[in-house]
Short mmCIF file of C-alpha atoms and ligand atoms in Angstrom, two decimals:
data_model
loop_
_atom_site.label_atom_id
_atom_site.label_comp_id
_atom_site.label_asym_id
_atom_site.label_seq_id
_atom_site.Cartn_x
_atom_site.Cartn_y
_atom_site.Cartn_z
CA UNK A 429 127.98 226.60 100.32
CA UNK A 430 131.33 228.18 100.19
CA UNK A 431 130.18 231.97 99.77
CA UNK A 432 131.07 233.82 103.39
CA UNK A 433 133.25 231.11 104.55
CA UNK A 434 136.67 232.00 106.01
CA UNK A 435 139.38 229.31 105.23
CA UNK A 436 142.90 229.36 106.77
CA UNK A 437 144.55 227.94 104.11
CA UNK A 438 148.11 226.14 105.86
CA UNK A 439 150.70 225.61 102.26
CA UNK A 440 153.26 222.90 103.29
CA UNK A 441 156.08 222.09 101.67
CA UNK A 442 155.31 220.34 98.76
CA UNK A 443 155.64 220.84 94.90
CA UNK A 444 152.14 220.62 94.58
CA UNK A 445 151.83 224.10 96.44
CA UNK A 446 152.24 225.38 92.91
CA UNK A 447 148.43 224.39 92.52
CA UNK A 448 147.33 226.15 95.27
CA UNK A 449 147.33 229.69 93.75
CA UNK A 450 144.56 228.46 91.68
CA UNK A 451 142.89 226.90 94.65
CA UNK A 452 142.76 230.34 96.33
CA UNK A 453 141.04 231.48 93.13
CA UNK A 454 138.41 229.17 92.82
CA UNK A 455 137.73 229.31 96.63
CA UNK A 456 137.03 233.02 96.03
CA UNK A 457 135.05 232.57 93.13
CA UNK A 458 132.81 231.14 95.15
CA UNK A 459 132.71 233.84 97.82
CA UNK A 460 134.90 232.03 100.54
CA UNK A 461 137.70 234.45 102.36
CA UNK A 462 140.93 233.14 102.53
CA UNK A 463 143.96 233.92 104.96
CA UNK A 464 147.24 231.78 104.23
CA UNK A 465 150.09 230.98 106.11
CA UNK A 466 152.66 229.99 104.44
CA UNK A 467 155.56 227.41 105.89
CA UNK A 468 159.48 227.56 105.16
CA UNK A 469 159.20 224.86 102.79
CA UNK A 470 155.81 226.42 101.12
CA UNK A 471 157.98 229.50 100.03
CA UNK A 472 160.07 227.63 98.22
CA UNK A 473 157.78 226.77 95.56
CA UNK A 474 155.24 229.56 95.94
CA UNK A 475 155.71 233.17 96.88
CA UNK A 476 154.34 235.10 99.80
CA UNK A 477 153.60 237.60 96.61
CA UNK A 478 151.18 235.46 94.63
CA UNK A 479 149.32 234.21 97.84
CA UNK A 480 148.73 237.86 99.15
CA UNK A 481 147.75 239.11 95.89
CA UNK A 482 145.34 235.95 94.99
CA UNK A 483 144.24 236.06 98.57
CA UNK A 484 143.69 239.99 99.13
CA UNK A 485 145.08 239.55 102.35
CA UNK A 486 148.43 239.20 104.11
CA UNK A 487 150.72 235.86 103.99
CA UNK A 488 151.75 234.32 107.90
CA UNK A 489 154.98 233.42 107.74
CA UNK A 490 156.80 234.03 111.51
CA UNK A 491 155.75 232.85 114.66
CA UNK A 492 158.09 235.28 116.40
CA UNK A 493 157.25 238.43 114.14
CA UNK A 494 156.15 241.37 116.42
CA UNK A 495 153.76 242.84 113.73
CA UNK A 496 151.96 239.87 113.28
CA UNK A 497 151.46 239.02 116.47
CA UNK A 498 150.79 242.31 117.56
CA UNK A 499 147.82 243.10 114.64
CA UNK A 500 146.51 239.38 115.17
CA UNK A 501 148.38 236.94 117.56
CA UNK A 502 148.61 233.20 116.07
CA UNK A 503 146.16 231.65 118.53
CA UNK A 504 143.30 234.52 117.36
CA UNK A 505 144.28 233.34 113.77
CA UNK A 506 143.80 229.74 114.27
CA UNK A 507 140.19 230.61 115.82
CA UNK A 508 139.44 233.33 113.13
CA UNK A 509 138.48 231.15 110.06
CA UNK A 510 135.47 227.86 110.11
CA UNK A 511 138.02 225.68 108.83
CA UNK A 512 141.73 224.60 108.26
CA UNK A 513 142.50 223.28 105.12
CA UNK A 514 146.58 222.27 104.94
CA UNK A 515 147.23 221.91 100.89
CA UNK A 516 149.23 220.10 100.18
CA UNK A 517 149.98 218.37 103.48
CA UNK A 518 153.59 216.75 103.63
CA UNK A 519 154.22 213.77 105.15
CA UNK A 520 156.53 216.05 107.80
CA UNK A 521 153.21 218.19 108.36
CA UNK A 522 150.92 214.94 109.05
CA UNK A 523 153.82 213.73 111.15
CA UNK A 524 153.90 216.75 113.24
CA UNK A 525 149.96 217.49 113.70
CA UNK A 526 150.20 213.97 114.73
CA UNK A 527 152.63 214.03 117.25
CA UNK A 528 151.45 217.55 118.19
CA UNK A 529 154.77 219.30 117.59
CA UNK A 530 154.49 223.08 117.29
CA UNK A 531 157.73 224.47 116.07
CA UNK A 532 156.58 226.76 113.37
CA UNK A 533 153.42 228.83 112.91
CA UNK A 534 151.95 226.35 110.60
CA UNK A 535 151.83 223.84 113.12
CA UNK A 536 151.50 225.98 116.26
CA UNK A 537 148.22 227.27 114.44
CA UNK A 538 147.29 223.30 114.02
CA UNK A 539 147.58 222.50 117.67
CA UNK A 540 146.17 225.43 119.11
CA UNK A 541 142.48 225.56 117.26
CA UNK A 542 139.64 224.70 118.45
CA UNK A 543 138.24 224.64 114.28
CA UNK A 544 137.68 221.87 112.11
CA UNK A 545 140.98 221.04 109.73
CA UNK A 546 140.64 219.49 106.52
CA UNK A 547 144.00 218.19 104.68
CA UNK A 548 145.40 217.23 101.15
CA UNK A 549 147.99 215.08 101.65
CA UNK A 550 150.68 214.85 98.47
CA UNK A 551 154.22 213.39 98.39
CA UNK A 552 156.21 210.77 96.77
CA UNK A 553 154.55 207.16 96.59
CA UNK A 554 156.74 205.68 99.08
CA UNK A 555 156.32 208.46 101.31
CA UNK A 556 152.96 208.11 101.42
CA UNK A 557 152.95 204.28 101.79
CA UNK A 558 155.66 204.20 104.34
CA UNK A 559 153.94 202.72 107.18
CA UNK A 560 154.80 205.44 109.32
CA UNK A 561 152.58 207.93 107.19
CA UNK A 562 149.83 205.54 107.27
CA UNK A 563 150.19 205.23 110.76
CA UNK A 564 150.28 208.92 111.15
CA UNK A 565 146.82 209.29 108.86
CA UNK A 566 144.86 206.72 110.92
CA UNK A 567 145.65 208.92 114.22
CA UNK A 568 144.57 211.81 111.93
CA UNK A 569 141.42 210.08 110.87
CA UNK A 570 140.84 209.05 114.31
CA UNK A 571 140.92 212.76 115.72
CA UNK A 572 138.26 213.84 113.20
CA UNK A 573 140.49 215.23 110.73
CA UNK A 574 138.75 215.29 107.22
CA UNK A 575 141.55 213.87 104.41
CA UNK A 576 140.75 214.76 100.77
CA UNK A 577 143.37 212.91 98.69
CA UNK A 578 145.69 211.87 97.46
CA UNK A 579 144.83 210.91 93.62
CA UNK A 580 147.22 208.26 91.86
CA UNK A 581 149.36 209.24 88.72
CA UNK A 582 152.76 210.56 87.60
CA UNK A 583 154.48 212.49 90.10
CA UNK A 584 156.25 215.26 90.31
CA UNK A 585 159.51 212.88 91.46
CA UNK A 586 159.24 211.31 87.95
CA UNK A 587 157.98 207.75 89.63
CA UNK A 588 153.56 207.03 89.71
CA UNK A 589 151.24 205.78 92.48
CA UNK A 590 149.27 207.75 95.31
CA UNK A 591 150.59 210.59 96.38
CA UNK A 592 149.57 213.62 93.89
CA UNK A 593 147.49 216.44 95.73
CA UNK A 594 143.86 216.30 95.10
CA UNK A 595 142.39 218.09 92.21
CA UNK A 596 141.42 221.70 92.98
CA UNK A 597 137.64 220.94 92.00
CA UNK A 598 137.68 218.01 94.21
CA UNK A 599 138.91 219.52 97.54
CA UNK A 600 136.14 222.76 96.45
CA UNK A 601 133.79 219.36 96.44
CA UNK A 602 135.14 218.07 99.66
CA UNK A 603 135.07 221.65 101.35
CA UNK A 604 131.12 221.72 99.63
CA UNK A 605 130.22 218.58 101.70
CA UNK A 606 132.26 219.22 104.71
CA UNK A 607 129.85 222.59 104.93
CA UNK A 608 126.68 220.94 104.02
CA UNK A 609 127.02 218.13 106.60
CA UNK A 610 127.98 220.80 109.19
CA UNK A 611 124.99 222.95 108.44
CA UNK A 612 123.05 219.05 107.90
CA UNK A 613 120.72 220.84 104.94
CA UNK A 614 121.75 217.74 102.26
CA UNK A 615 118.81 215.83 101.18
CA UNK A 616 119.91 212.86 103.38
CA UNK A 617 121.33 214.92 106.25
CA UNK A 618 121.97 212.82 109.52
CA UNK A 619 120.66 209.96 107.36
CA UNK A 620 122.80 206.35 108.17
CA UNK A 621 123.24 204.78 105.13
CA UNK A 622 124.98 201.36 105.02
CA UNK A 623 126.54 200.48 101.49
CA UNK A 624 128.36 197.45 100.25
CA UNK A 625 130.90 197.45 97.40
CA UNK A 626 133.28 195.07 95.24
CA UNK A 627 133.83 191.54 95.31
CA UNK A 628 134.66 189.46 98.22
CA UNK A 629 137.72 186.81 98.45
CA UNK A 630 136.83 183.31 100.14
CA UNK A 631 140.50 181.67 100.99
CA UNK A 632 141.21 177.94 99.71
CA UNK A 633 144.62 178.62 101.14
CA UNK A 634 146.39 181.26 102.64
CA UNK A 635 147.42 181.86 98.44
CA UNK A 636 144.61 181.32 97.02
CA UNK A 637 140.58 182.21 96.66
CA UNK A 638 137.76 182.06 94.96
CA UNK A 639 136.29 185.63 93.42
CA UNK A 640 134.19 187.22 90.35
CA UNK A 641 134.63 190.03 88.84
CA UNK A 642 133.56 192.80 90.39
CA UNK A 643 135.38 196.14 90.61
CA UNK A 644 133.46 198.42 93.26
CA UNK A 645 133.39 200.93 90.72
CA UNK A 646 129.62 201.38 90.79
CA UNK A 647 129.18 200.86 94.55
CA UNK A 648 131.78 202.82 95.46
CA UNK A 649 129.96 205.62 93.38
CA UNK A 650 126.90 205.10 95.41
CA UNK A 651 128.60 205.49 98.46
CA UNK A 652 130.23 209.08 97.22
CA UNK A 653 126.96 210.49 95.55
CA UNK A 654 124.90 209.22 98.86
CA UNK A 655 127.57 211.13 100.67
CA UNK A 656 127.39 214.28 98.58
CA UNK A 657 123.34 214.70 99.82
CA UNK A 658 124.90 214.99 103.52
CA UNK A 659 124.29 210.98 104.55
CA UNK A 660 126.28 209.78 107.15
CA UNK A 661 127.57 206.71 105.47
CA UNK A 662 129.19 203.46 106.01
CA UNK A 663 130.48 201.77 102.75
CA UNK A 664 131.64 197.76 103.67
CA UNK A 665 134.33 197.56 101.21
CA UNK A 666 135.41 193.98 99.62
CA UNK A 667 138.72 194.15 98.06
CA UNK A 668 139.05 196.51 95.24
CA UNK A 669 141.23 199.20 93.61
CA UNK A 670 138.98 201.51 93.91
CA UNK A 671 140.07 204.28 96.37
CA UNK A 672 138.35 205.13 99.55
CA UNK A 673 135.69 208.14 98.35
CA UNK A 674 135.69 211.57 100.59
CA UNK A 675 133.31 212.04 103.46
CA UNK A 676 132.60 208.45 103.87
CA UNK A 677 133.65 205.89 106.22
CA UNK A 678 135.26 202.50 105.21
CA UNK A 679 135.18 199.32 106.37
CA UNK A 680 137.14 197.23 104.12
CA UNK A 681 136.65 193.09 104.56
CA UNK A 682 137.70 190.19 102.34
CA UNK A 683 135.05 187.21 102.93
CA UNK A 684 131.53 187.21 103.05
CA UNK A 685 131.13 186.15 106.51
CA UNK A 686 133.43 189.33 107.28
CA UNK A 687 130.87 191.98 105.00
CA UNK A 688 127.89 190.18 106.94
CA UNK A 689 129.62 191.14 110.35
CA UNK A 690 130.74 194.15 109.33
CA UNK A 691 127.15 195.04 108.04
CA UNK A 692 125.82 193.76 111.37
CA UNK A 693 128.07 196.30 113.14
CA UNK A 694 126.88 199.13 110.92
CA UNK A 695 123.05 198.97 112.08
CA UNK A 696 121.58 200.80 112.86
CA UNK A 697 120.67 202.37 109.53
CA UNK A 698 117.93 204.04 107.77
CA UNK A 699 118.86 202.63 104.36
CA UNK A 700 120.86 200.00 103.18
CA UNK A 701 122.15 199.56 99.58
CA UNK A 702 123.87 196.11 98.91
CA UNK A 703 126.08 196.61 95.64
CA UNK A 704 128.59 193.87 97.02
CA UNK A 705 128.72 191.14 93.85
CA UNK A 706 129.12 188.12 97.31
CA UNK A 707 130.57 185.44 96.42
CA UNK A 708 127.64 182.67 96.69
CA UNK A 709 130.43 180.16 98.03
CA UNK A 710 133.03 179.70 100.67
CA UNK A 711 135.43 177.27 100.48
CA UNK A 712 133.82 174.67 103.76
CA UNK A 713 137.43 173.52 104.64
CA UNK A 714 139.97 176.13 103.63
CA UNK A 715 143.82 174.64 104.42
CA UNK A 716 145.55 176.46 106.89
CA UNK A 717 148.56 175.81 104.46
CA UNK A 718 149.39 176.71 101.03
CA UNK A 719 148.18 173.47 98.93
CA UNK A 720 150.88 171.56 97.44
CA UNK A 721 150.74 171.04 93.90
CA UNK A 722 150.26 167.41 93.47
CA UNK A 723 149.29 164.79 90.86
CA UNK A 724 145.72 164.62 91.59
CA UNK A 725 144.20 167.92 92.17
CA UNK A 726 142.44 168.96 95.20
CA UNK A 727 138.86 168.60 95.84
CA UNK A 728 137.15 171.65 97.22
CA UNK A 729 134.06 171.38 99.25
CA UNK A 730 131.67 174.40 98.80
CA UNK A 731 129.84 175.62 101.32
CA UNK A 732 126.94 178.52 101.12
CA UNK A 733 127.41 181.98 102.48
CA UNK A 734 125.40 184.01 104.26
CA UNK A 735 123.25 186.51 102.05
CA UNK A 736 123.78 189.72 103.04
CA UNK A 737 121.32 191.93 101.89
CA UNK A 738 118.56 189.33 102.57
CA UNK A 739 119.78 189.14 106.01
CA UNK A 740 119.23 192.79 106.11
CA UNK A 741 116.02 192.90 104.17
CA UNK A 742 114.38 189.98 106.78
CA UNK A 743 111.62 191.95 108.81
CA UNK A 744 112.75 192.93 112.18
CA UNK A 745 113.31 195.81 114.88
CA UNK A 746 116.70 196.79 112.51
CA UNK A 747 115.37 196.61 109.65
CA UNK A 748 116.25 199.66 107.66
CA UNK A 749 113.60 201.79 106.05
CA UNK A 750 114.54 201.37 102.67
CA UNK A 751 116.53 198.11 101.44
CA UNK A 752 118.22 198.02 98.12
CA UNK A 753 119.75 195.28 96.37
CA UNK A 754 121.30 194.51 92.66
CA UNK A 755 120.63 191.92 90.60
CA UNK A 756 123.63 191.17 87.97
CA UNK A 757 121.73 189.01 85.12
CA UNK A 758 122.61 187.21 81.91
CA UNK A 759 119.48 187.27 79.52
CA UNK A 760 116.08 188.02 80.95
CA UNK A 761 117.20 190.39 83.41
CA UNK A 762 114.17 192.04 84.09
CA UNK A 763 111.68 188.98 85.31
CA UNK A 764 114.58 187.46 87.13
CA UNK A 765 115.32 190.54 89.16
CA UNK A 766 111.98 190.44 89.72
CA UNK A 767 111.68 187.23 91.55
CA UNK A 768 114.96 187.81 93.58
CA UNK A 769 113.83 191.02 95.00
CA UNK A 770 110.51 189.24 96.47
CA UNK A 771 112.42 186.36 96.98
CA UNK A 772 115.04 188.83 99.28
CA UNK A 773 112.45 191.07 100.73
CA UNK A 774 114.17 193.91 99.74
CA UNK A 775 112.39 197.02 98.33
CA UNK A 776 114.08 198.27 95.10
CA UNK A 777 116.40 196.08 93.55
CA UNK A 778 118.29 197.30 90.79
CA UNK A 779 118.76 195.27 87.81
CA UNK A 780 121.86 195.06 85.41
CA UNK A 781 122.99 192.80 82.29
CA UNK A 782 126.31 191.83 82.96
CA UNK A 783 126.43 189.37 79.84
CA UNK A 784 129.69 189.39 78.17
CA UNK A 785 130.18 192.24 75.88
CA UNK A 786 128.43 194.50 78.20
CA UNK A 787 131.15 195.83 79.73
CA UNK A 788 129.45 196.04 83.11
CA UNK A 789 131.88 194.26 85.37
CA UNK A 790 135.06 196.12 85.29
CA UNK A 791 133.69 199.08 83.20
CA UNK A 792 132.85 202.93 83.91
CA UNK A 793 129.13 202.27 82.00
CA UNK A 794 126.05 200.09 83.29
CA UNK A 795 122.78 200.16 81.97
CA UNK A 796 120.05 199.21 84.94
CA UNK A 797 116.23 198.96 85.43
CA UNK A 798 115.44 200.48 88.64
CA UNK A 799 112.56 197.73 89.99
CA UNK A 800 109.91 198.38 93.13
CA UNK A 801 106.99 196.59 94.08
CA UNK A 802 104.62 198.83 91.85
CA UNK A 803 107.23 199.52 89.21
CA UNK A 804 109.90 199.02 86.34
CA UNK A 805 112.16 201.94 85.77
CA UNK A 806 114.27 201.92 82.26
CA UNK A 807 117.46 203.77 82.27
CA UNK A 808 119.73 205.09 79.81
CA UNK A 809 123.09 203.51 79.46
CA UNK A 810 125.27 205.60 81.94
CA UNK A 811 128.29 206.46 83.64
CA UNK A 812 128.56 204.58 86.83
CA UNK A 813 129.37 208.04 88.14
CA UNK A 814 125.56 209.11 86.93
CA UNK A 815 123.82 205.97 87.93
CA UNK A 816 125.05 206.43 91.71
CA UNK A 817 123.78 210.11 91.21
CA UNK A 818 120.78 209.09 89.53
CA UNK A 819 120.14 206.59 92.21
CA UNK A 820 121.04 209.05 95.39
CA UNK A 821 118.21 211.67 93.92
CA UNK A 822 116.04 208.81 93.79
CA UNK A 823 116.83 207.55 97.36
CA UNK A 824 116.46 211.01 98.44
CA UNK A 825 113.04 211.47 97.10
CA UNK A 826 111.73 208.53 98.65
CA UNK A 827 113.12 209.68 101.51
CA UNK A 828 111.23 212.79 101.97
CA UNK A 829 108.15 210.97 101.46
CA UNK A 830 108.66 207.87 103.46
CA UNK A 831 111.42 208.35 105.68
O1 C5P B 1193 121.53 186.27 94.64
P1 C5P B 1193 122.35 187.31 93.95
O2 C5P B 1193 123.83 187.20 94.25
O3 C5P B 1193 122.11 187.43 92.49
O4 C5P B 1193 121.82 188.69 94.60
C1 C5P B 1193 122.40 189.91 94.33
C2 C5P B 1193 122.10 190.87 95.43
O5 C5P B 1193 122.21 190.25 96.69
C3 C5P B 1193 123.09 192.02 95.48
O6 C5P B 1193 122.45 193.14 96.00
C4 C5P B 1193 124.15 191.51 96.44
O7 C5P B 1193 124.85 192.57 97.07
C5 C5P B 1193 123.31 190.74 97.42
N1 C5P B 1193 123.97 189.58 98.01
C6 C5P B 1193 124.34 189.61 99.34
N2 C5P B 1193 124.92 188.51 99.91
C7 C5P B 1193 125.11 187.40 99.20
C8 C5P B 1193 124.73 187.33 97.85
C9 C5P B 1193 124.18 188.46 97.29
O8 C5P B 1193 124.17 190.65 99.98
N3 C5P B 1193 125.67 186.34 99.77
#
């Protein structure tokens, strides 16, 4: 996907710019060209030396320098390449694209192309938190700009949380799928896909609320590895740790009322895959105030909510194509799936054990029976990682057939 692709490659700043000599490598490896320009702040933790002689090609530097602009003027450069990638961008970098400040040729190149830009943001935790970077990467998003990163872990400033540039393979990965959608040859190019993920939080009080134990881990995983065959997807996030995968858009929600309106919004879809572990309850008559602690304890009236994926599943104009559910069991997992996914309308449902000491809710391994009208399907125990891939290959084969 990579080989023939020319990649201005913007190094901010940033201590991870020691990483990006092997980026350069790898993107080469794989045939890509790449031309680097190289800010103030880059040079101080990389050379214009190594980047020239990992990139075969001369390091931008000067906005003002005659020879530059004379063999190839900074506009032509921003234009000559099919993407910018800024790694690693700083939060000053964000800030500027942002406010469209060109003061340098880093930035000058940012404002005046007319190419796609991909960045890696990395910087200290608070940094990265600070409202005004968050700010800044929402305007970012907004405008189209593809953000790969950051991971979580120690930092370079001695202190852990987000902020560490994404791994080399993983911005190759989000570079991969960046190309793929553009040239829309995945298996599930232009496909919509709607996906929900985690647990959902239904308030007693403004404090309090009623959950399970769901982690988003393996929805979250559908949602990359449905993204990776070139679907356009939509993953309706309940509250979770998990972090927001690449190439995917994200609605996060707390309640169940919010995922069903969220979900709502999302249609039209060709395929919708409800991994969301719903709470089956609200709380009828949530206080408006925190609950004082008092001798007799509250009562709490329970009210149903709305079911999601059979809302979504019901036969109708929106319908999508293929509807997917999950069915978390304790003991006879197999015939009770069975009866929920008639019972739901929906046409695979995918059937786990989460009994205790299976390690499902929470952990990286789940161990599911894939079940369609016609058929039971017996997997390994996997990694939720190889499920969701498992799963997309399978979606993606139907696809072709049905879709
Ligand atoms: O009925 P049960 O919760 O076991 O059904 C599980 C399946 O139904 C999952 O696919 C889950 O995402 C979906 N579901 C839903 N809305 C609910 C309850 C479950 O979408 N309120």
């Amino acid at each position: 996907m990579l080989n023939g692709k020319r990649i201005l490659l913007i190094v901010a700043g940033g201590i991870a710019a020691v990483k990006v000599p092997d980026l350069i490598r790898r993107l080469r490896e794989r045939g890509a060209s790449v031309r680097c320009i190289l800010t103030k702040g880059g040079a101080q933790f990389v050379t214009p030396l190594t980047l020239a002689a990992l990139s075969g090609q001369k390091i931008y530097q000067d906005l003002f320098s005659l020879t530059d602009e004379s063999e190839m003027g900074h506009i032509q450069l921003s234009r000559d390449a099919d993407i910018l990638l800024v790694a690693p961008a700083t939060a000053d970098i964000m800030a500027k694209m942002t406010a469209g400040i060109a003061d340098d040729i880093a930035t000058t190149a940012l404002l005046a192309t007319d190419k796609p830009v991909m960045i890696c943001p990395s910087m200290n935790v608070m940094m990265w938190t600070h409202p005004a970077t968050q700010a800044n990467l929402e305007t970012l998003k907004a405008r189209s700009v593809e953000i790969v990163g950051p991971g979580a872990g120690d930092l370079a400033c001695g202190e852990v949380g987000d902020g560490r540039l994404a791994e080399v393979k993983d911005i190759i990965a989000a570079l991969n799928r960046f190309f793929q959608r553009q040239r829309g040859d995945g298996a599930l190019a232009r496909m919509r896909v709607l996906v929900t993920s985690g647990p959902t939080h239904e308030p007693i009080d403004p404090v309090r609320y009623i959950s399970n134990r769901s982690s988003g881990k393996q929805g979250h995983a559908i949602a990359a590895a449905l993204a990776n065959l070139g679907a356009q997807v939509t993953l309706i996030a309940g509250p979770t740790a998990e972090p927001d995968p690449d190439g995917v858009a994200v609605v996060r929600v707390e309640t169940a009322a919010q995922m069903l309106k969220a979900s709502r919004e999302a249609l039209p879809c060709d395929i919708a895959v409800c991994a969301a572990a719903v709470a089956d309850w609200h709380v009828a008559d949530a206080s408006k105030t925190k609950l004082k602690k008092s001798t007799t304890p509250p009562r709490i009236n329970l009210a149903p909510n709305p079911d999601i994926l059979a809302t979504l599943a019901q036969p109708g104009p929106q319908r999508p194509l293929l509807v997917i559910g999950f069915a978390a069991e304790t003991g006879d997992v197999i015939e009770k799936a069975k009866v929920k996914r008639a019972a739901k309308n929906c046409d695979w449902i995918i059937a786990n054990d989460v009994s205790p000491g299976s390690g499902t809710f929470g952990g990286d391994d789940n161990t599911v029976h894939v079940i369609t009208a016609q058929n039971v399907e017996s997997w390994p125990t996997l990694k939720k990682r190889e499920v969701a891939e498992k799963l997309a290959g399978l979606i993606a084969t139907h696809a072709a057939k049905f879709l």
